[in-house]
PDB file of C-alpha atoms in Angstrom:
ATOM      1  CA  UNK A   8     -20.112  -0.647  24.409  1.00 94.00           C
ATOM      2  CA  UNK A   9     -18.518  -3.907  22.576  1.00 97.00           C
ATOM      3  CA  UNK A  10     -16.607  -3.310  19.663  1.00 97.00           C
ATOM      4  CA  UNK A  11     -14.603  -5.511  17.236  1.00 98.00           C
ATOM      5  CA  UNK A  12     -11.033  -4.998  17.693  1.00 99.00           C
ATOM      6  CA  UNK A  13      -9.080  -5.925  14.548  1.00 99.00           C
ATOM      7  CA  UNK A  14      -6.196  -6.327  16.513  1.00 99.00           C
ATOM      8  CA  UNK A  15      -7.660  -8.661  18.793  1.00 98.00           C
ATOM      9  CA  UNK A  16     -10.114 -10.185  16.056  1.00 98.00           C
ATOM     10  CA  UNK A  17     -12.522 -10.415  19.275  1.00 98.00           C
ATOM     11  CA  UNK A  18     -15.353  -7.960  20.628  1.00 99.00           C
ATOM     12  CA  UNK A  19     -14.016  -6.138  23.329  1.00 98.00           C
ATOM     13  CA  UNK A  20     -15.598  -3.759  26.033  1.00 98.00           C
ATOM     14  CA  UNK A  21     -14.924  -0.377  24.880  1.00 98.00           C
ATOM     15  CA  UNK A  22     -12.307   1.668  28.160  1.00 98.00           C
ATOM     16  CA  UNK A  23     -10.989   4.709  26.623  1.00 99.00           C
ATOM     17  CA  UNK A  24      -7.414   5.470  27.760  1.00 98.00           C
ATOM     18  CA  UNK A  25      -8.802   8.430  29.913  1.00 98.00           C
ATOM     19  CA  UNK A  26     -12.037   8.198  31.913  1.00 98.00           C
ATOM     20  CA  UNK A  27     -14.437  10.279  29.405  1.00 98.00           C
ATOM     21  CA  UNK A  28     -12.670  11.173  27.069  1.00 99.00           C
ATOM     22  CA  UNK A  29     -12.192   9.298  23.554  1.00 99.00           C
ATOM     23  CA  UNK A  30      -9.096  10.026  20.569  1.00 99.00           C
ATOM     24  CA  UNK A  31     -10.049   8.864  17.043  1.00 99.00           C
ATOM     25  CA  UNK A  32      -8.192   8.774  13.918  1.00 99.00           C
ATOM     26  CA  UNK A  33      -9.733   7.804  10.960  1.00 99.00           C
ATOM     27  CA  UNK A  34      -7.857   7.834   7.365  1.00 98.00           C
ATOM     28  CA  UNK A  35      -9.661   9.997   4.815  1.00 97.00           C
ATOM     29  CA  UNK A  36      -9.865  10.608   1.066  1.00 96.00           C
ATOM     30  CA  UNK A  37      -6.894  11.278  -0.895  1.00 96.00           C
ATOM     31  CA  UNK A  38      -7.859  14.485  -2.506  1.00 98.00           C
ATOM     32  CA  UNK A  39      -7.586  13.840  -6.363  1.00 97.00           C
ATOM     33  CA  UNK A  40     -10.829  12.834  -7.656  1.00 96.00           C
ATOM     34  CA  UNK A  41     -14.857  13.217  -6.366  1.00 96.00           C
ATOM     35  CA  UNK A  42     -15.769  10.955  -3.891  1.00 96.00           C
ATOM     36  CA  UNK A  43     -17.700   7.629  -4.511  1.00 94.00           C
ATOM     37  CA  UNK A  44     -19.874   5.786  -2.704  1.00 95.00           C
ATOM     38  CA  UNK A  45     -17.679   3.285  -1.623  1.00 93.00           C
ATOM     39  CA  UNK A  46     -15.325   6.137  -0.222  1.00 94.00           C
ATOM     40  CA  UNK A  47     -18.232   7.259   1.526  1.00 96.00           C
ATOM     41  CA  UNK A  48     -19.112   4.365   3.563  1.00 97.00           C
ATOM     42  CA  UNK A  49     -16.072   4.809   6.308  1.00 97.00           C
ATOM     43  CA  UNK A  50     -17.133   8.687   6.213  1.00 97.00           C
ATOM     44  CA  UNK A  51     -20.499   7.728   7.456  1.00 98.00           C
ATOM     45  CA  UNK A  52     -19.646   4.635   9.543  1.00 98.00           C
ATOM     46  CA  UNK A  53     -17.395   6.241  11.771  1.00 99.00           C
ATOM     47  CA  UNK A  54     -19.524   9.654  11.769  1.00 99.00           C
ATOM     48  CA  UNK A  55     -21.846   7.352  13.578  1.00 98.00           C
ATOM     49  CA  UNK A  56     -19.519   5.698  16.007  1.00 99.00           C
ATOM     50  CA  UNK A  57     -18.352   9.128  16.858  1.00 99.00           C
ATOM     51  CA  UNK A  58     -21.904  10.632  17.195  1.00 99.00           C
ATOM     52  CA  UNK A  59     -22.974   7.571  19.674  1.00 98.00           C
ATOM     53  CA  UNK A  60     -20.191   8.165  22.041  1.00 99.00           C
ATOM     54  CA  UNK A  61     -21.014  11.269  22.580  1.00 99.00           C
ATOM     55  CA  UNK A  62     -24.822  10.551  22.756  1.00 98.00           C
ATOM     56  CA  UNK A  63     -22.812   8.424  25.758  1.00 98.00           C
ATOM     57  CA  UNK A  64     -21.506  11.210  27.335  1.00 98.00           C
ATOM     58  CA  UNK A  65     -17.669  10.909  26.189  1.00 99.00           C
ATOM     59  CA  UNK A  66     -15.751  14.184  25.062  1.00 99.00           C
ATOM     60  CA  UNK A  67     -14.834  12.902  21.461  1.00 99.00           C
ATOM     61  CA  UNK A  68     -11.938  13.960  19.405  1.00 99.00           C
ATOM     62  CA  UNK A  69     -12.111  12.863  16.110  1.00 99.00           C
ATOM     63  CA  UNK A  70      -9.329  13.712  13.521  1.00 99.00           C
ATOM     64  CA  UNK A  71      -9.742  12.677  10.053  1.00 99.00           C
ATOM     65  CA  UNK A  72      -6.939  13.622   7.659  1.00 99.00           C
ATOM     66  CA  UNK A  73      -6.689  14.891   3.820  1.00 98.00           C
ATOM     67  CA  UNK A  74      -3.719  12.868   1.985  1.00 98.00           C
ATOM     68  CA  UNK A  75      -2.687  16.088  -0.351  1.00 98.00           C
ATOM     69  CA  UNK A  76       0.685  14.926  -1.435  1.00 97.00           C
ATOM     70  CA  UNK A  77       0.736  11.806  -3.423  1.00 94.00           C
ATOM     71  CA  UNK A  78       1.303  10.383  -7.007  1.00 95.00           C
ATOM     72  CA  UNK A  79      -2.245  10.082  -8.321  1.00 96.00           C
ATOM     73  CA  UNK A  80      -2.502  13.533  -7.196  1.00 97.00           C
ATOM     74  CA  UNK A  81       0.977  14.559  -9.006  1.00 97.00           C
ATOM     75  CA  UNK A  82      -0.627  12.657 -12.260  1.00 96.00           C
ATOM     76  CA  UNK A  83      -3.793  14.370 -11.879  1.00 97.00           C
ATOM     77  CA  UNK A  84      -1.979  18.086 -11.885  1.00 98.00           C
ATOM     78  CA  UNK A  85       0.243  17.151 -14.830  1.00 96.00           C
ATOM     79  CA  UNK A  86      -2.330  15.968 -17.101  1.00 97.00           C
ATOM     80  CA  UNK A  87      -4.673  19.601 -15.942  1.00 97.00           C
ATOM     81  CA  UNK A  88      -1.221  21.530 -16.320  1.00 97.00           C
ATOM     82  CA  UNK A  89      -1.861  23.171 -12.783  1.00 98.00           C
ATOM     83  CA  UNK A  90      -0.043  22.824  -9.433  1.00 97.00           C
ATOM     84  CA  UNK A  91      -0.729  19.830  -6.886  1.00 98.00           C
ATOM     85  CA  UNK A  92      -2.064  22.208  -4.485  1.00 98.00           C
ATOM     86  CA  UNK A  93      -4.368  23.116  -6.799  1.00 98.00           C
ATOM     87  CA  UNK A  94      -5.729  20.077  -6.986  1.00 98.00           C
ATOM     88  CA  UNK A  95      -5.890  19.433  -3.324  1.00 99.00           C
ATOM     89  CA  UNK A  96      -7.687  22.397  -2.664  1.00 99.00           C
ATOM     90  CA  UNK A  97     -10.623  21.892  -5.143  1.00 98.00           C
ATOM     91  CA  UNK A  98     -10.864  18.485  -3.653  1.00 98.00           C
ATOM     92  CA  UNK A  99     -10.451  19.227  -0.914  1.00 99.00           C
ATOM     93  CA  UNK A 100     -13.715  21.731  -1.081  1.00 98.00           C
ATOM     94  CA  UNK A 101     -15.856  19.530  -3.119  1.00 98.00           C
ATOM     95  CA  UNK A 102     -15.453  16.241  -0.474  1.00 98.00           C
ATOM     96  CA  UNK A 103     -17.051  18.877   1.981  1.00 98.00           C
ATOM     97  CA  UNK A 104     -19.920  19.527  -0.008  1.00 98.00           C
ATOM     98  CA  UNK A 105     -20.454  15.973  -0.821  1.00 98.00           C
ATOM     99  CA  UNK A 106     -19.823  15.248   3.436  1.00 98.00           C
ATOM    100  CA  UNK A 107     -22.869  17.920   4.260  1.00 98.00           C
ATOM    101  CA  UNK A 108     -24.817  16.615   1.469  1.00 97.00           C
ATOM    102  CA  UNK A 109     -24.602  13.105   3.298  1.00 97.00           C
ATOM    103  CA  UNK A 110     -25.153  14.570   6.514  1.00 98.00           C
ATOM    104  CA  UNK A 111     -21.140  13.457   8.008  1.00 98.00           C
ATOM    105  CA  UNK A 112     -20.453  16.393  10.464  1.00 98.00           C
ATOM    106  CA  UNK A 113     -16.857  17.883  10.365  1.00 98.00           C
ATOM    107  CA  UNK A 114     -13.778  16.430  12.061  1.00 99.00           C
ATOM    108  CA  UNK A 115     -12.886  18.079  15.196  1.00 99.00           C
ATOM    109  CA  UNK A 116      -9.386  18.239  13.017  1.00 99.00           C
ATOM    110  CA  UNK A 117      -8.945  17.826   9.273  1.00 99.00           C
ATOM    111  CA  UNK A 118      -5.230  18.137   8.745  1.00 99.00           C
ATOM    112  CA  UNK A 119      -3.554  17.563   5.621  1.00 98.00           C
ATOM    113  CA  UNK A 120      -0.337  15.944   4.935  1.00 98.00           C
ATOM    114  CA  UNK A 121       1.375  18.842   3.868  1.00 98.00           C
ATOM    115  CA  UNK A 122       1.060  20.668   6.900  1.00 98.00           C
ATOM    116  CA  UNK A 123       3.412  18.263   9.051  1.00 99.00           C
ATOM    117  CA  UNK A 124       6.198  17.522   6.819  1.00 99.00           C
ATOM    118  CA  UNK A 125       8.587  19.338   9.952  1.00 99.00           C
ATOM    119  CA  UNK A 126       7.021  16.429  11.892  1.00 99.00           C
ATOM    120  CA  UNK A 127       7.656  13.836   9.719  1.00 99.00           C
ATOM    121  CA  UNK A 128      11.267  15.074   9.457  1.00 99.00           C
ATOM    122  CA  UNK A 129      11.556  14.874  12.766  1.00 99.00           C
ATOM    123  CA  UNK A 130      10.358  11.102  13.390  1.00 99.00           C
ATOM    124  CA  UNK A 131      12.310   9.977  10.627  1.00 99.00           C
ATOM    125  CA  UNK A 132      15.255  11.355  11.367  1.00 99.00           C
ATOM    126  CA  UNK A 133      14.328   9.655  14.790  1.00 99.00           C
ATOM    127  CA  UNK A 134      13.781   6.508  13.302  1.00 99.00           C
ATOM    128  CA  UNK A 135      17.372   6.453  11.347  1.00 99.00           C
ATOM    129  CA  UNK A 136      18.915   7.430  14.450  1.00 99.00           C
ATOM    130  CA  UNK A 137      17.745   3.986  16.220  1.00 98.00           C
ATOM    131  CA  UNK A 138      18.683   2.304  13.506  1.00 99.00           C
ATOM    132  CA  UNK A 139      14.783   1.567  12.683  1.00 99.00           C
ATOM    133  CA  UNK A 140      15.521   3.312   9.489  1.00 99.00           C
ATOM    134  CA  UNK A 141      18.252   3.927   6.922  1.00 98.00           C
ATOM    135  CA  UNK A 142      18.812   5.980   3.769  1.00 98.00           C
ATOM    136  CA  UNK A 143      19.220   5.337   0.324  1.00 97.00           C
ATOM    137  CA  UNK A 144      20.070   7.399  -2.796  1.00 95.00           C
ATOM    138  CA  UNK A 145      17.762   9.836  -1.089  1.00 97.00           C
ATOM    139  CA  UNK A 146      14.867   7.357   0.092  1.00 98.00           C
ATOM    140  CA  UNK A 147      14.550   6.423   3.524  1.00 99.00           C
ATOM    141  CA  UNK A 148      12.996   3.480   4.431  1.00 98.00           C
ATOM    142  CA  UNK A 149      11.603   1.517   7.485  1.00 98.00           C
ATOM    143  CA  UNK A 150      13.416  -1.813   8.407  1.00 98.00           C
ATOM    144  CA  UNK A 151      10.802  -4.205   9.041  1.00 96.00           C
ATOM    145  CA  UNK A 152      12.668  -6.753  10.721  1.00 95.00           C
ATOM    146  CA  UNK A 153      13.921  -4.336  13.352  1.00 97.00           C
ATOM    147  CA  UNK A 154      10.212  -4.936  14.404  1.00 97.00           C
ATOM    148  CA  UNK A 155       9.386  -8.078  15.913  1.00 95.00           C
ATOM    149  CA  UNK A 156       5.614  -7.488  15.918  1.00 96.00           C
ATOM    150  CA  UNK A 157       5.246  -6.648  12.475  1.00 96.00           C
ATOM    151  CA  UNK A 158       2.108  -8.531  11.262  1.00 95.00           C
ATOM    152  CA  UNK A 159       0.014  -8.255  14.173  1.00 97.00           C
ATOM    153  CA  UNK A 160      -2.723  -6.735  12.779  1.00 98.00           C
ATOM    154  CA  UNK A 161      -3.086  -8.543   9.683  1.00 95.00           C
ATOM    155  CA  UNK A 162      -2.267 -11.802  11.521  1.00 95.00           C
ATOM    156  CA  UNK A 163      -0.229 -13.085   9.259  1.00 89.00           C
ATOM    157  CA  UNK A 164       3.283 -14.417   9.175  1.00 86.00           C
ATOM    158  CA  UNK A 165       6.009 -12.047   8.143  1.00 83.00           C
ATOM    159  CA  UNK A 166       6.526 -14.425   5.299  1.00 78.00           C
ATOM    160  CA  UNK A 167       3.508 -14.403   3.920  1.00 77.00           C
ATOM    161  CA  UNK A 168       3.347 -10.466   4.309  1.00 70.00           C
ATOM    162  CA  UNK A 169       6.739 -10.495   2.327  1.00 68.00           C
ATOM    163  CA  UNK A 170       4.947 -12.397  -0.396  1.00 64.00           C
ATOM    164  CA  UNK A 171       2.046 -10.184  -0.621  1.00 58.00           C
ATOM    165  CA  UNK A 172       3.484  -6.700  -0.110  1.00 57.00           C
ATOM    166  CA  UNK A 173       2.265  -3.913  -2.236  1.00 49.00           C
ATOM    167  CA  UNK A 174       5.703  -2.350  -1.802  1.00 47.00           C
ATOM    168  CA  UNK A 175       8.125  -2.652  -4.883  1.00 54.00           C
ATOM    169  CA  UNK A 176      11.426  -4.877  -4.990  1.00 56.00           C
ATOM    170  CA  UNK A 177      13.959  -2.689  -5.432  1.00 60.00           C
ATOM    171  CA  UNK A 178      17.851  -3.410  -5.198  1.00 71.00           C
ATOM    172  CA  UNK A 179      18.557  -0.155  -3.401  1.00 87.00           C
ATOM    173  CA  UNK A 180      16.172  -2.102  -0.529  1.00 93.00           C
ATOM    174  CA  UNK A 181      17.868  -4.119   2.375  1.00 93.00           C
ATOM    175  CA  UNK A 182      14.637  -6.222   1.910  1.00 91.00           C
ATOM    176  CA  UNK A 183      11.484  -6.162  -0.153  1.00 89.00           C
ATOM    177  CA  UNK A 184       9.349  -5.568   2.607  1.00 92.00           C
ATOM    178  CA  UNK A 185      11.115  -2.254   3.698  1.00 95.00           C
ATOM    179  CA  UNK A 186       8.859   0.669   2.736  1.00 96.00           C
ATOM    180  CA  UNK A 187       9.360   4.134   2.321  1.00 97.00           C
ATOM    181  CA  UNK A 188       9.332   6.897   4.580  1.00 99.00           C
ATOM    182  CA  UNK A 189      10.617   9.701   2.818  1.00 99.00           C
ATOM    183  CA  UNK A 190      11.042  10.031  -1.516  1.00 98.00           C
ATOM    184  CA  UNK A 191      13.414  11.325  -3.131  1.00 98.00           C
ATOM    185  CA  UNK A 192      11.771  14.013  -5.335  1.00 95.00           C
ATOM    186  CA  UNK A 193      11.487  13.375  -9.067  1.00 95.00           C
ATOM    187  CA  UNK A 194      12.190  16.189 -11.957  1.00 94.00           C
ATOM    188  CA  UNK A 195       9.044  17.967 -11.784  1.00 90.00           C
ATOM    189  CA  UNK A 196       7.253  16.938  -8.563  1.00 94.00           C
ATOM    190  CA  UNK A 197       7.030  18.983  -5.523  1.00 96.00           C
ATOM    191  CA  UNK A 198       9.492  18.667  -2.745  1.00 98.00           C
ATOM    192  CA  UNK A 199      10.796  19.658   0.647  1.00 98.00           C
ATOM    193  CA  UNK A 200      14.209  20.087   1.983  1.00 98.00           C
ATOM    194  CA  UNK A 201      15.461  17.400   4.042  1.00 99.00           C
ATOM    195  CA  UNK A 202      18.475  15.755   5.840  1.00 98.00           C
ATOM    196  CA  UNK A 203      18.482  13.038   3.106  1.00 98.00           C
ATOM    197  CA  UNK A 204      18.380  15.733   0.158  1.00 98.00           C
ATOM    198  CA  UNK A 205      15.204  17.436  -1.482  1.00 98.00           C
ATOM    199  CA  UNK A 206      11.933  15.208  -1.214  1.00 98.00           C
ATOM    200  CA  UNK A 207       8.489  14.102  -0.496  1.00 98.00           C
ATOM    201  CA  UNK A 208       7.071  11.809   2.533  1.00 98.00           C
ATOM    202  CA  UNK A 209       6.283   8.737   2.368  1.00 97.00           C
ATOM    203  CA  UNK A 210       2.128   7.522   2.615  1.00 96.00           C
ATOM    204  CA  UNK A 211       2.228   5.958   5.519  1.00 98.00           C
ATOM    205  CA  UNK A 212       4.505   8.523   7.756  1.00 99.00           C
ATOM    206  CA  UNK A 213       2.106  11.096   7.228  1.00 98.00           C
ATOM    207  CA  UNK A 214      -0.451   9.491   9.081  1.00 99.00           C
ATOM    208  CA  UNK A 215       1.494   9.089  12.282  1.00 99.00           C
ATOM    209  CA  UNK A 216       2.837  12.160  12.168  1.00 99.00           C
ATOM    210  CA  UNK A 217      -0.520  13.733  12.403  1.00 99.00           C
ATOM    211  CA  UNK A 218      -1.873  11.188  14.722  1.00 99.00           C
ATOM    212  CA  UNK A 219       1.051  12.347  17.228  1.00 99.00           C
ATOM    213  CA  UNK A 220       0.298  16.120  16.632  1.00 99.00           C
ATOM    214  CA  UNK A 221      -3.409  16.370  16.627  1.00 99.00           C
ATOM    215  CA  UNK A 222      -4.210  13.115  19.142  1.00 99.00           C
ATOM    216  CA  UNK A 223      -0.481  11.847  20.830  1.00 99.00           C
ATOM    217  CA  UNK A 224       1.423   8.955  21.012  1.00 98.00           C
ATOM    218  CA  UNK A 225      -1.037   6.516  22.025  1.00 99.00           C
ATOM    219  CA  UNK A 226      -4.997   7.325  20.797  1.00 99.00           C
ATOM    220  CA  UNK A 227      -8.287   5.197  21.507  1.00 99.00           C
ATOM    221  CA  UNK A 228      -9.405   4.253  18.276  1.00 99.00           C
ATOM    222  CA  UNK A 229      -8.078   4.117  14.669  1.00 99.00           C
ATOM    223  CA  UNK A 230     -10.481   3.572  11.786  1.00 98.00           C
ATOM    224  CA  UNK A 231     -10.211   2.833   8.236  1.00 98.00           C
ATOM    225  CA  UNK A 232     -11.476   0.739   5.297  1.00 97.00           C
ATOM    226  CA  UNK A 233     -10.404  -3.083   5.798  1.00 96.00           C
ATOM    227  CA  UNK A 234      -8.013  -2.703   2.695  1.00 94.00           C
ATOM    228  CA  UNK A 235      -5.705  -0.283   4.787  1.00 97.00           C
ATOM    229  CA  UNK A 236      -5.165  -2.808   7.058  1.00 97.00           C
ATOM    230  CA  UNK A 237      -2.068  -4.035   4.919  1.00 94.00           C
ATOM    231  CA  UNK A 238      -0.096  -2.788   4.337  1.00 94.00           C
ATOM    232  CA  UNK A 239      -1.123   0.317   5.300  1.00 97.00           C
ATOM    233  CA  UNK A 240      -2.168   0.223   9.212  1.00 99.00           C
ATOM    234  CA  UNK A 241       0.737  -2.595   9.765  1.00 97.00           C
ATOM    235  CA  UNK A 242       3.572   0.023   8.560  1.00 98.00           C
ATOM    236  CA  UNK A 243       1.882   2.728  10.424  1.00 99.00           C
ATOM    237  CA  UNK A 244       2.233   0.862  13.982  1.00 99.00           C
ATOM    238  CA  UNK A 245       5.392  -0.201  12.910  1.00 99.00           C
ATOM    239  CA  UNK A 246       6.899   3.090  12.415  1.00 99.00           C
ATOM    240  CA  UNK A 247       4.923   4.835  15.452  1.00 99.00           C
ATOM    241  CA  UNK A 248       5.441   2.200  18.000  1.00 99.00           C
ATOM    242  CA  UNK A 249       9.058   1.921  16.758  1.00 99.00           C
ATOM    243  CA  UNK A 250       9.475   5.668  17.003  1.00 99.00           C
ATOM    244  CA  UNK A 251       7.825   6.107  20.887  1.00 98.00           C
ATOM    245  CA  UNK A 252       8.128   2.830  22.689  1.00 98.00           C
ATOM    246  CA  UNK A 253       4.038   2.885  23.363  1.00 98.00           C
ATOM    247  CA  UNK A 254       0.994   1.100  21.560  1.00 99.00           C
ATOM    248  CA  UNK A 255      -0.243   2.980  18.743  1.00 99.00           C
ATOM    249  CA  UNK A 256      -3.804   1.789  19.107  1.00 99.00           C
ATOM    250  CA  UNK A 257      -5.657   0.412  21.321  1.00 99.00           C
ATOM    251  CA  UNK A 258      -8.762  -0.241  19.250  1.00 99.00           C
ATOM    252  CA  UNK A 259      -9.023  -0.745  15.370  1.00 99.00           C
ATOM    253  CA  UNK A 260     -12.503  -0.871  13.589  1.00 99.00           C
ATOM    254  CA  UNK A 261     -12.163  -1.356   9.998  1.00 99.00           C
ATOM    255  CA  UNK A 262     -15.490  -1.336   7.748  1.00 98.00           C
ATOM    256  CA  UNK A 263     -16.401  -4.030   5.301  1.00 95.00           C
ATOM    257  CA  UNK A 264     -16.189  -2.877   1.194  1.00 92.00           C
ATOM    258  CA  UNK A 265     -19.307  -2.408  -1.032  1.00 93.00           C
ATOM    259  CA  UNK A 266     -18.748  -4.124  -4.246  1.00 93.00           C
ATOM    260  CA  UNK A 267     -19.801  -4.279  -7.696  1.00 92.00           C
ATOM    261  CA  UNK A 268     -20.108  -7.490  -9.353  1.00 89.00           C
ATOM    262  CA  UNK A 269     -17.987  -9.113  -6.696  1.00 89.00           C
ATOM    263  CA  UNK A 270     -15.345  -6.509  -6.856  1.00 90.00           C
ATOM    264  CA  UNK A 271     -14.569  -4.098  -4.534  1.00 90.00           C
ATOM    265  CA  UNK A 272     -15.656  -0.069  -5.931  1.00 91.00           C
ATOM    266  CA  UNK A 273     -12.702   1.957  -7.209  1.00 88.00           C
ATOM    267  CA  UNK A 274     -11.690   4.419  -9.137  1.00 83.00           C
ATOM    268  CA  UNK A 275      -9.141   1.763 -10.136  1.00 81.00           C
ATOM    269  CA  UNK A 276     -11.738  -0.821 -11.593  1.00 88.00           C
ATOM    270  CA  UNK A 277     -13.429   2.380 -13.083  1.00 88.00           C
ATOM    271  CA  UNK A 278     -16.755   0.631 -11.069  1.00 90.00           C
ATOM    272  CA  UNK A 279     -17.576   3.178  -8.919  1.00 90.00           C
ATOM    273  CA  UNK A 280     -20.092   5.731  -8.516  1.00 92.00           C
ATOM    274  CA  UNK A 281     -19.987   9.439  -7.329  1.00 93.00           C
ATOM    275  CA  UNK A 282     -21.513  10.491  -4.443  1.00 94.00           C
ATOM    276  CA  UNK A 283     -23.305  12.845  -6.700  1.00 88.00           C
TER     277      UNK A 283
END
């Protein structure tokens, strides 16, 4: 099988890591809202890349995640007046219903961020210890420099990343392209204890730290919509490659969006249509 390796912007001949076997990660919904269609396309794309190799003969594990921390859903529980779990879990249970109704086939694994907040601890506490990371008024963040492939998979010049970064300048940030690995909690918002004070993780740590719990340090194939690829995917091998010393991926597919007018669907835009 030939498959298009962001990475490598080629097609490559698919060899898993281990002879039959095949690890895939695939980002999933961040549990705040119903699903729309555009949310559904990964779900369905990757159902199918997963079904074929096994119609192959490989022993697939696929791991998809639930993002269940996160400030749309702390905005969504404060307007309802009910607790971000809450949210999560309703969520959560209808993006199942809308999965079966579409015929997607449960994730070997469907962890959720909040379940591996120990682990993220641990590899950012790792991270500062290298000197990959460093702490500030309660934020930790990731030092992008300290990485000399930064940029890889977006093939772009760490310049141009710098100008383009979704992350926020901030002056308690060595550099504007620094991002965040653990939050300082907020009056109000959930938290966990920590070795940098009382706080929440990061969006992109959680990720890794469920890839290296579920899948270990170095998996087959990670899969996501092309807009994760920055800055989302690039911080994510950053911090895991930084963190073990191995690749992170060997193979990243990233489907195309479907658009409305031009634009790409979102709940953002308001543009989008449920599932339902």
């Amino acid at each position: 099988m030939r498959i298009y390796n962001t990475l490598s912007r080629k097609k490559e001949e698919f060899v898993p890591l281990e002879p039959g076997k095949v690890r895939i990660y695939a980002c999933g919904p961040t549990v705040y809202n119903y699903i729309h269609i555009g949310n559904a396309r990964p779900i369905c794309v990757f159902d199918v890349l997963r079904r074929y190799l096994e119609y192959r003969g490989y022993e697939v594990k696929f791991v998809q995640n639930f993002t269940d921390i996160d400030d749309k859903l702390i905005k969504k529980a404060n307007e309802e007046g009910i607790t971000v779990a809450e949210v999560a879990e309703r969520y959560i249970a209808e993006y199942k219903k809308d999965a079966e109704g579409l015929g997607v086939r449960p994730a070997n694994v469907h962890p959720r961020a909040t379940e591996v907040v120990d682990k993220i601890i641990e590899i950012v506490s790792h991270l500062v210890e290298q000197g990959y990371a460093y702490e500030s008024n309660g934020d930790v963040y990731f030092r992008v420099h300290r990485f000399e492939d930064y940029g890889k998979l977006s093939h772009m010049p760490i310049e141009d990343l710098e100008a383009g970064s979704r992350v926020d300048v901030s002056e308690i940030k060595e550099d504007p392209l620094d991002f965040a690995l653990w939050k300082a909690a907020k009056p109000g918002e959930p938290y966990w204890e920590s070795p940098w004070g009382k706080g929440r993780p990061g969006w992109h740590i959680e990720c890794t730290a469920m890839i290296q719990k579920h899948l270990g340090e170095t998996i087959d194939i990670h899969c996501g919509g092309q807009d994760l690829t920055f800055p989302h995917h690039e911080d994510e091998i950053a911090q895991g490659e930084c963190c073990t010393g191995k690749p992170y991926a060997r193979y990243w597919m990233h489907n195309g969006f479907i658009n409305v007018d031009n634009q790409k669907m979102s709940k953002s835009l308001g543009n989008f249509f449920t599932v339902r």
